[in-house]
Coordinates of C-alpha atoms and ligand atoms in Angstrom, one line a residue:
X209 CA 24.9 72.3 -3.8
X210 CA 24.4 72.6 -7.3
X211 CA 21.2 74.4 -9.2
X212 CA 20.1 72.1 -11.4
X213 CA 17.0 74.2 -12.7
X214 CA 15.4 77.2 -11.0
X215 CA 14.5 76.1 -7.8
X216 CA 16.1 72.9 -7.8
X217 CA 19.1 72.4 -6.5
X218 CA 21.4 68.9 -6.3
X219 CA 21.7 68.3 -2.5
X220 CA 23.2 64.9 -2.1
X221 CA 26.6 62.7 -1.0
X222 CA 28.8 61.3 -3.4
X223 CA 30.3 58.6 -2.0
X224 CA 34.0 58.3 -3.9
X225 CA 35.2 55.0 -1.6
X226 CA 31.9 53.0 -2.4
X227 CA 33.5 49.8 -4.2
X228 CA 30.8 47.6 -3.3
X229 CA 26.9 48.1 -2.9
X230 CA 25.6 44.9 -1.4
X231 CA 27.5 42.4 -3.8
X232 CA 27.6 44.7 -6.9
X233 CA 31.5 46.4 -7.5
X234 CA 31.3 49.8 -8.0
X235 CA 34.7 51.0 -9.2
X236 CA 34.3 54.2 -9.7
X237 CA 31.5 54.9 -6.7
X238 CA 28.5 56.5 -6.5
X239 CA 25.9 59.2 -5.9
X240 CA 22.8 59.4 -3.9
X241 CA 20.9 62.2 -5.0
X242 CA 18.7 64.4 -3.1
X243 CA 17.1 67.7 -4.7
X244 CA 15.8 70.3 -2.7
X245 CA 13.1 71.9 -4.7
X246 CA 12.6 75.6 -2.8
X247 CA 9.2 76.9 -2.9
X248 CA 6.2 78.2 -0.8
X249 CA 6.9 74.8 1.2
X250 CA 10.2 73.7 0.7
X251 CA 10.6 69.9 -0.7
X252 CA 13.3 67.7 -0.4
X253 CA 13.2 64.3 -2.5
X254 CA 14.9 61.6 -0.9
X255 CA 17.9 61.9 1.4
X256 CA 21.1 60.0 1.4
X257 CA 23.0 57.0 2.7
X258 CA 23.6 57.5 6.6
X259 CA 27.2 58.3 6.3
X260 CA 26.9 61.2 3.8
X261 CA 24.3 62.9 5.9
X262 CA 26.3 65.9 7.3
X263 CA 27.4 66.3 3.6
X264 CA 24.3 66.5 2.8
X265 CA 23.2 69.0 5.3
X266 CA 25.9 71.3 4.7
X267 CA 24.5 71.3 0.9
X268 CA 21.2 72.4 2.2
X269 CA 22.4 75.1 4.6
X270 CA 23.3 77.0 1.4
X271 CA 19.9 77.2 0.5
X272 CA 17.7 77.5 3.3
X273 CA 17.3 76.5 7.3
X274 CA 16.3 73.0 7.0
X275 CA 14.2 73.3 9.8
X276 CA 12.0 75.1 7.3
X277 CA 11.7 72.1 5.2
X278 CA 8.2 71.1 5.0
X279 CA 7.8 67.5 2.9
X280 CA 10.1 64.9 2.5
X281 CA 9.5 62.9 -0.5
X282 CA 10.6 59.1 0.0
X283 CA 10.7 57.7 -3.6
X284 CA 12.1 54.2 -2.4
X285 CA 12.6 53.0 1.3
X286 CA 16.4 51.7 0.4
X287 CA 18.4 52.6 3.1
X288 CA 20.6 54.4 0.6
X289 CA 17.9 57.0 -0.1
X290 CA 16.0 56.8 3.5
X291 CA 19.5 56.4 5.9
X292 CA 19.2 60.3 6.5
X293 CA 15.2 60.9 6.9
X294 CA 15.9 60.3 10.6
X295 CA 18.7 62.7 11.3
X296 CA 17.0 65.1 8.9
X297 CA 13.7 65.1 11.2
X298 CA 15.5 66.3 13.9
X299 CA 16.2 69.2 12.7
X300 CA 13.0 69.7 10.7
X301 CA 10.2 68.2 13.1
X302 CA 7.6 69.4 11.4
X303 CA 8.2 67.9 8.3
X304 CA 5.8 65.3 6.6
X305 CA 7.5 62.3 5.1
X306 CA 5.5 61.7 1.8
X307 CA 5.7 58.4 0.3
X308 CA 3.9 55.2 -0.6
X309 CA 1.7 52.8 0.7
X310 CA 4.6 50.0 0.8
X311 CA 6.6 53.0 1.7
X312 CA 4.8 53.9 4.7
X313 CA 5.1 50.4 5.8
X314 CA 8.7 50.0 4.8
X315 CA 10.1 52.6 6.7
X316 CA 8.0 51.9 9.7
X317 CA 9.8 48.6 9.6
X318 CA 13.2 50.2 8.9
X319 CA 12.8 53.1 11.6
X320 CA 9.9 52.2 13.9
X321 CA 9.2 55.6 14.2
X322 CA 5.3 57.3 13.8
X323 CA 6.5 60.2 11.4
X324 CA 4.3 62.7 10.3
X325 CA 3.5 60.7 6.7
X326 CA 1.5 62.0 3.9
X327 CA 0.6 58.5 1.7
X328 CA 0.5 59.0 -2.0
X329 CA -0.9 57.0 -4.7
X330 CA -0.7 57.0 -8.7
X331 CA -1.9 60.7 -9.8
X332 CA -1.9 62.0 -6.4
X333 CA -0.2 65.6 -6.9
X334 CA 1.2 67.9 -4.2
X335 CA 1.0 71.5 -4.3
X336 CA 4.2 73.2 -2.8
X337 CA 3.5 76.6 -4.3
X338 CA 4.3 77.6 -7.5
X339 CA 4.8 73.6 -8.0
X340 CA 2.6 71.2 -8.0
X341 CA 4.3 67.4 -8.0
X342 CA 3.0 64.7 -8.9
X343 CA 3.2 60.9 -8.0
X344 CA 3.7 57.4 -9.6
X345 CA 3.7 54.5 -7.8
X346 CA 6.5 51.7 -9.8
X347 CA 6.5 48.9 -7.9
X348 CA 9.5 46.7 -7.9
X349 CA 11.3 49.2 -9.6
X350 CA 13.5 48.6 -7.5
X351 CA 10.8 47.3 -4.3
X352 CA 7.5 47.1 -3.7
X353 CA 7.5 50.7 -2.6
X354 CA 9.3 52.5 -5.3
X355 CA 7.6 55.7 -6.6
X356 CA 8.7 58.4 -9.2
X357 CA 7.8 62.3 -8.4
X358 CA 7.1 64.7 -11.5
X359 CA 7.1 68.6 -11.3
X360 CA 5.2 69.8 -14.2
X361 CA 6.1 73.0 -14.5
X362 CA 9.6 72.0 -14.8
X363 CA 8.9 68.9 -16.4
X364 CA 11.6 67.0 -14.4
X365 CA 11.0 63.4 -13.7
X366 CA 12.6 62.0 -10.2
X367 CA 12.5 58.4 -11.0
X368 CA 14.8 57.2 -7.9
X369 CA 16.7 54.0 -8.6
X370 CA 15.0 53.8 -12.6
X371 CA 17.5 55.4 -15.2
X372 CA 20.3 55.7 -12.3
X373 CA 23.8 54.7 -12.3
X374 CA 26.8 53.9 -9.8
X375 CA 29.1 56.3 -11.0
X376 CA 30.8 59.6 -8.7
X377 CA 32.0 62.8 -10.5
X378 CA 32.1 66.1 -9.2
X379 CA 29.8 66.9 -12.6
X380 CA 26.4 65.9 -12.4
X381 CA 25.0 65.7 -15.5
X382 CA 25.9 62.8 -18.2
X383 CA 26.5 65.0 -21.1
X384 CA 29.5 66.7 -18.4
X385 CA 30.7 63.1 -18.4
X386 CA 30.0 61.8 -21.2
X387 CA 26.5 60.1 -22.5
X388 CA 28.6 57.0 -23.6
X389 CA 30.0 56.5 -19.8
X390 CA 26.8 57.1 -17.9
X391 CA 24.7 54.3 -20.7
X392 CA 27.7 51.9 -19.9
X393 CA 26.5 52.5 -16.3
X394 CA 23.2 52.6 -16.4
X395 CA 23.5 49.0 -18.2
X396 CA 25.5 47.5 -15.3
X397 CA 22.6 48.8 -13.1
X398 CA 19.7 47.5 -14.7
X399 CA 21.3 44.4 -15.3
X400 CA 21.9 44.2 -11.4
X401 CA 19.2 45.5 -9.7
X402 CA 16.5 45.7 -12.0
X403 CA 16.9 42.9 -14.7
X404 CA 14.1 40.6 -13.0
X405 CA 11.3 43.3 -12.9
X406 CA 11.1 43.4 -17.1
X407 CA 7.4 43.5 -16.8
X408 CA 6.8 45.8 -14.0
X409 CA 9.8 48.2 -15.9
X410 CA 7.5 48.3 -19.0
X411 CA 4.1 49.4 -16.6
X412 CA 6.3 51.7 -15.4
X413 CA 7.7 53.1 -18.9
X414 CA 4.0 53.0 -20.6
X415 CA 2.4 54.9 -17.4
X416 CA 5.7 57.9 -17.8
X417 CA 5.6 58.2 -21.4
X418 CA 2.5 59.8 -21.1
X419 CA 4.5 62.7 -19.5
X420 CA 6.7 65.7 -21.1
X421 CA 10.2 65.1 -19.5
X422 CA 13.0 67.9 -20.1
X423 CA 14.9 66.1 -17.6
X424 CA 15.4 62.8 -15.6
X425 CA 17.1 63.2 -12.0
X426 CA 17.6 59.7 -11.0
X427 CA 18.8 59.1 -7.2
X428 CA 21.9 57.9 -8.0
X429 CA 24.9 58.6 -10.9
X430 CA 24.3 61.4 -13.5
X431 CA 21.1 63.3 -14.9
X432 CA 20.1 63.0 -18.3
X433 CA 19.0 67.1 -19.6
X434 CA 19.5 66.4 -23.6
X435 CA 16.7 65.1 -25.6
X436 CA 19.2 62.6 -27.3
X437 CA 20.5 61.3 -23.8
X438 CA 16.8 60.9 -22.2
X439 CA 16.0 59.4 -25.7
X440 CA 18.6 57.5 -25.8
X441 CA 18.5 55.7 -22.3
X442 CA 14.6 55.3 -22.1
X443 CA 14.8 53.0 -25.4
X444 CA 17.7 51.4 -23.8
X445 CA 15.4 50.5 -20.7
X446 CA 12.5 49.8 -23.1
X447 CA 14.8 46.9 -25.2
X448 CA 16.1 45.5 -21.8
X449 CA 12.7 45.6 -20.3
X450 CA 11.4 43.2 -22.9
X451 CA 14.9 41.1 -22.8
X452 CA 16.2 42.4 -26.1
X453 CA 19.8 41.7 -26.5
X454 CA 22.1 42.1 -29.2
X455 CA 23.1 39.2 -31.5
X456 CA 26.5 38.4 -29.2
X457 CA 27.7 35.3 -26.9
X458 CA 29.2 35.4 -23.9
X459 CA 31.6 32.4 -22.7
X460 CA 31.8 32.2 -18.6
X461 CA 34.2 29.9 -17.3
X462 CA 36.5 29.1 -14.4
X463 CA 38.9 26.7 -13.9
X464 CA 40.8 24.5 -11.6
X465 CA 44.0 22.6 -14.0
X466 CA 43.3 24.9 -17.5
X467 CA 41.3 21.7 -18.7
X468 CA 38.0 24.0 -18.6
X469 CA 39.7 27.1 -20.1
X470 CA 41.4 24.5 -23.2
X471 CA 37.0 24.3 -23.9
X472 CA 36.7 28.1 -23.4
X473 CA 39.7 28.6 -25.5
X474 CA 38.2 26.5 -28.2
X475 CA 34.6 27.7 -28.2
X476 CA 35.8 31.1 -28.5
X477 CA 38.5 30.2 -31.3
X478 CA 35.4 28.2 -33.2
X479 CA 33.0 31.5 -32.7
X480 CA 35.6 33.5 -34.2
X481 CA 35.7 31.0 -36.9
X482 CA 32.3 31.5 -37.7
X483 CA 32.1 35.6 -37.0
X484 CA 30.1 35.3 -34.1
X485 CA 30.6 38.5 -31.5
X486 CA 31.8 36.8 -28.7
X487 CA 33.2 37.7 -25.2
X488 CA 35.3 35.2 -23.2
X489 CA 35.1 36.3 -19.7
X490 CA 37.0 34.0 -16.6
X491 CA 35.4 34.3 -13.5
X492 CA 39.1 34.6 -11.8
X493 CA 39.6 38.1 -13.6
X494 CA 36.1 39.2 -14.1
X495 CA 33.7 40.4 -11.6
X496 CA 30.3 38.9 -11.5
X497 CA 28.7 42.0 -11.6
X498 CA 30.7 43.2 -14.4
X499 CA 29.7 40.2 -16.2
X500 CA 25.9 40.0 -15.6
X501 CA 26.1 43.8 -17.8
X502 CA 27.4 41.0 -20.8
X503 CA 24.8 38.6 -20.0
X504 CA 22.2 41.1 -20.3
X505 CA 24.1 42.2 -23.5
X506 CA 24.3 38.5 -25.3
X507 CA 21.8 36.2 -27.3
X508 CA 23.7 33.2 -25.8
X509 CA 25.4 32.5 -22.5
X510 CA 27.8 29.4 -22.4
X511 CA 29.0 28.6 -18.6
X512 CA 32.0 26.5 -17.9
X513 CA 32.7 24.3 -14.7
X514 CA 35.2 21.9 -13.8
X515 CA 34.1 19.4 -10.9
X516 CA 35.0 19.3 -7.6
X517 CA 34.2 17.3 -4.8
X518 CA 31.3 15.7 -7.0
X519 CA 30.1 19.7 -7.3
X520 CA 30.7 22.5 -9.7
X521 CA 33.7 24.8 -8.8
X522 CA 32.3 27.3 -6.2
X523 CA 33.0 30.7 -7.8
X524 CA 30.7 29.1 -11.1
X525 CA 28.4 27.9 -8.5
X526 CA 28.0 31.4 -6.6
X527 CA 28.0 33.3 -10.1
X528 CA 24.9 31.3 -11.0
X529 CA 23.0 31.4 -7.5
X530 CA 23.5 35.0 -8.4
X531 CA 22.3 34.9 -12.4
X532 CA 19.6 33.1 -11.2
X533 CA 17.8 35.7 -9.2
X534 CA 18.4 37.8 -12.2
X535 CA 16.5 35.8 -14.4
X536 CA 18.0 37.1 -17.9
X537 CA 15.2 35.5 -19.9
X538 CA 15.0 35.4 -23.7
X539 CA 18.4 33.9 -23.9
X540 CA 19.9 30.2 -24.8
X541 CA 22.7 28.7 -23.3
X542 CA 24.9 25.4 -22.7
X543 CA 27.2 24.3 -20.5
X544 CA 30.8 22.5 -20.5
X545 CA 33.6 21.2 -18.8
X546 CA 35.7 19.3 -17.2
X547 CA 35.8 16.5 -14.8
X548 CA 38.0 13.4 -13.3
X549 CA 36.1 10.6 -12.2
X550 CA 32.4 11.2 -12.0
X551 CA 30.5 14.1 -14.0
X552 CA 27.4 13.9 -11.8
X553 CA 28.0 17.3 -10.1
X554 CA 27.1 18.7 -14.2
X555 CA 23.8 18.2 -13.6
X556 CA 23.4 20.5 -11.0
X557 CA 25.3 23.5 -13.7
X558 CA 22.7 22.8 -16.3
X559 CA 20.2 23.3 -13.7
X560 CA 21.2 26.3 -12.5
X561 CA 21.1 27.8 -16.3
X562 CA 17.7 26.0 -16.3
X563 CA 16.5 27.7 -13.4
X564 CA 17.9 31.2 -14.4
X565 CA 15.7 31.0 -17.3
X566 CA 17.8 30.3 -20.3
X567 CA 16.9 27.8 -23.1
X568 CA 19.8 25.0 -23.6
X569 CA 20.2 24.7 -27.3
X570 CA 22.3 21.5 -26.7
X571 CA 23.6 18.9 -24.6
X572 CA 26.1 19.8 -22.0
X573 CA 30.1 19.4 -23.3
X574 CA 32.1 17.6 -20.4
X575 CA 35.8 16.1 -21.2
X576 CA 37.8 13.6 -18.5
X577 CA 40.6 15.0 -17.4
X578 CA 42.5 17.2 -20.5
X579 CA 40.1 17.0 -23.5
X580 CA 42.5 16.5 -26.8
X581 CA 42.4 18.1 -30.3
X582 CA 39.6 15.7 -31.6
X583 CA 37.5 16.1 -28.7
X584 CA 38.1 20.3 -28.9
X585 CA 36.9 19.8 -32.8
X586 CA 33.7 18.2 -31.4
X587 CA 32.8 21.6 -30.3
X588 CA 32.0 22.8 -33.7
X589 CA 28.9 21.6 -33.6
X590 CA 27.4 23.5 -30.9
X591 CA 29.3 26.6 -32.3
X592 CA 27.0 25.8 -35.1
X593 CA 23.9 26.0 -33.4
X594 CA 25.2 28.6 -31.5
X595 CA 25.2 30.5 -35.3
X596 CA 21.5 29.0 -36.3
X597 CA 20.4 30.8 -32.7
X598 CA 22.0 34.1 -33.6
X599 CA 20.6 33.9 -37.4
X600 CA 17.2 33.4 -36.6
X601 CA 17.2 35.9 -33.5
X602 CA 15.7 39.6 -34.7
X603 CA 17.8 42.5 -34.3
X604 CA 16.4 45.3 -32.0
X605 CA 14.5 47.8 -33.2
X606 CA 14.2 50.9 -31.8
X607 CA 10.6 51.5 -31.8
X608 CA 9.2 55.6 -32.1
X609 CA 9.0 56.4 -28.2
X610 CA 5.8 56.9 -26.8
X611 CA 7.4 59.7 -25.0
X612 CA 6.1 63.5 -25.6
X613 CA 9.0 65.8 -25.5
X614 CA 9.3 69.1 -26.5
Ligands
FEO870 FE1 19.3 53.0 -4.7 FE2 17.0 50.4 -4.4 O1 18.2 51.8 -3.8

């Protein structure tokens, strides 16, 4: 265990293997965090993935007897944060699982048990002694259920899943790390799992900032403690909540004879041309998750298919099922290619940028067979809208946070 304030202590698994966490490559792992706040009625908020709960046990048995443990706070139903509220309630019957409404229903569904539940709402608080928490519901950040807990006294805010990131160390805070690490992080996260929830983000940040935070203990990755780190990575999640992005493209392509990569090639020779920041990312080298963090990053998102079958090459075809979901909106885009005898299977790639909520700014750029010099100059046109898109778009401005801090 590790004492993260007095009272609090760090309780929970950190899972060096994980390398994927349902679709999304995590390279260097992940945490899920538990705290055990020890007062007149010892608190534990959230518990850990299944597999890490004897881990997780042994943490507490430094502390106290967890049969003494009297609330269990379950911020989020996720199996990653409620896997061990099962095991845990055998040793600590008596227990009451505190959550949400959707919560309550949630992990009746996940564990078709009848738990002792305490149901709390927005400004519900808890006294556990000395303590008193609080409770804000944040729907959709990351489900229906989600919830953040505040202790006032300590002024710690246990967001769960909001302000988290997939990233094992044996230090636990992200100045230990290093702040620039655990932002890189916490930007692959958002852009995975919380990218479509903009809107319910920004309810969540207007209805915190009316709180003094000294600390933010999110359930998975690294806790920000300095007022430049918690400053720093709520007006991050402020700019990607409104679908701010820096003035950038990103080219995506794969391809099957190097006819697609030739356009790649070009459009990222012609942005250089014209100084546009611009990443060229393959889908055979790149993981999708990896790239979705550019997406979110980038004014302008050009995918690249060749044909096949009639259809759009399957890893550009899975890459978008995915983007879609995401919905990066506030972005513009267009689409290229190659093909061999019929393009048809192009209209189902400008759909698919359609659908995810991106703007085309011109018509789709498909070549038969190897497109030759002349037809690779044809590109400079939409390099130049590309340039009138990133002109006119406004660079993000921080804007004072609404957040009191001392
Ligand atoms: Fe970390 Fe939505 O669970």
């Amino acid at each position: 265990m590790i004492k993260i304030k007095d009272d609090i202590y760090w309780t929970g698994y950190i899972d060096w293997d994980l390398r994927n966490f349902h679709g999304y490559s995590t390279p260097s792992g992940s945490t899920y965090n538990a705290y055990l706040i020890m007062d007149e009625y010892p608190t534990l908020i959230d518990t850990v993935k299944h597999y890490g709960f004897q881990e997780m046990l042994f943490r507490i048995k430094q502390i106290i007897e967890p049969s003494k443990i009297k609330y269990i706070i379950s911020n989020h139903t996720e199996m990653d944060h409620s896997g061990s509220i099962d095991k845990l309630l055998e040793l600590a019957p008596q227990a009451q699982v505190v959550c949400s409404p959707k919560g309550q229903e949630g992990l009746k569904r996940h564990f078709k048990k009848n738990w002792k539940f305490k149901v709390v709402n927005t400004g519900d608080t808890l006294c556990i002694g000395k303590k008193t928490l609080s409770f804000f519901l944040m729907p959709m950040v990351h489900w229906p259920d989600s919830m953040a807990t505040y202790s006032s006294l300590d002024k710690i805010l246990f967001p769960n899943d909001a302000f988290g990131q997939h990233h094992a160390s044996c230090e636990r805070f992200a100045d230990e790390v290093g702040v620039e690490i655990a932002l890189k992080e916490a930007a692959k996260y958002y852009a995975n799992i919380v990218m479509p929830y903009g809107s319910q983000v920004q309810k969540a940040l207007d209805g915190l900032g009316k709180l003094t935070i000294d600390m933010i203990c999110p359930s998975h990755g690294l806790i920000w403690r300095r007022k430049e780190d918690i400053n720093a990575i709520v007006s991050l999640y402020q700019k990607w909540a409104q679908y701010e992005s820096d003035k950038r493209a990103v080219i995506i392509y794969d391809t099957m004879w190097h006819s697609t990569e030739k356009v790649a090639l070009k459009l990222y020779e012609l942005c250089q041309q014209e100084n546009i920041s611009v990443k060229l990312l393959s889908l055979k080298t790149n993981d999708p998750s990896d790239i979705i963090a550019d997406v979110m990053g980038a004014k302008i998102v050009a995918v690249g298919s060749p044909i096949i079958n009639n259809k759009i090459f399957p890893s550009i075809g899975g890459f978008l099922t995915y983007l879609e979901g995401l919905k990066p909106k506030n972005r513009f885009g267009f689409t290229f290619g190659s093909y061999g005898w019929v393009k048809a299977g192009f209209a189902g790639l400008e759909d698919s940028l359609k659908n995810a909520g991106i703007e085309l700014i011109s018509e789709g750029r498909y070549f038969q067979y190897v497109p030759d010099e002349k037809e690779l100059e044809s590109l400079k046109d939409v390099v130049s809208k590309m340039k009138d898109v990133l002109e006119r778009s406004r660079e993000w401005q921080q804007t004072s946070l609404t957040h009191k801090r001392s």
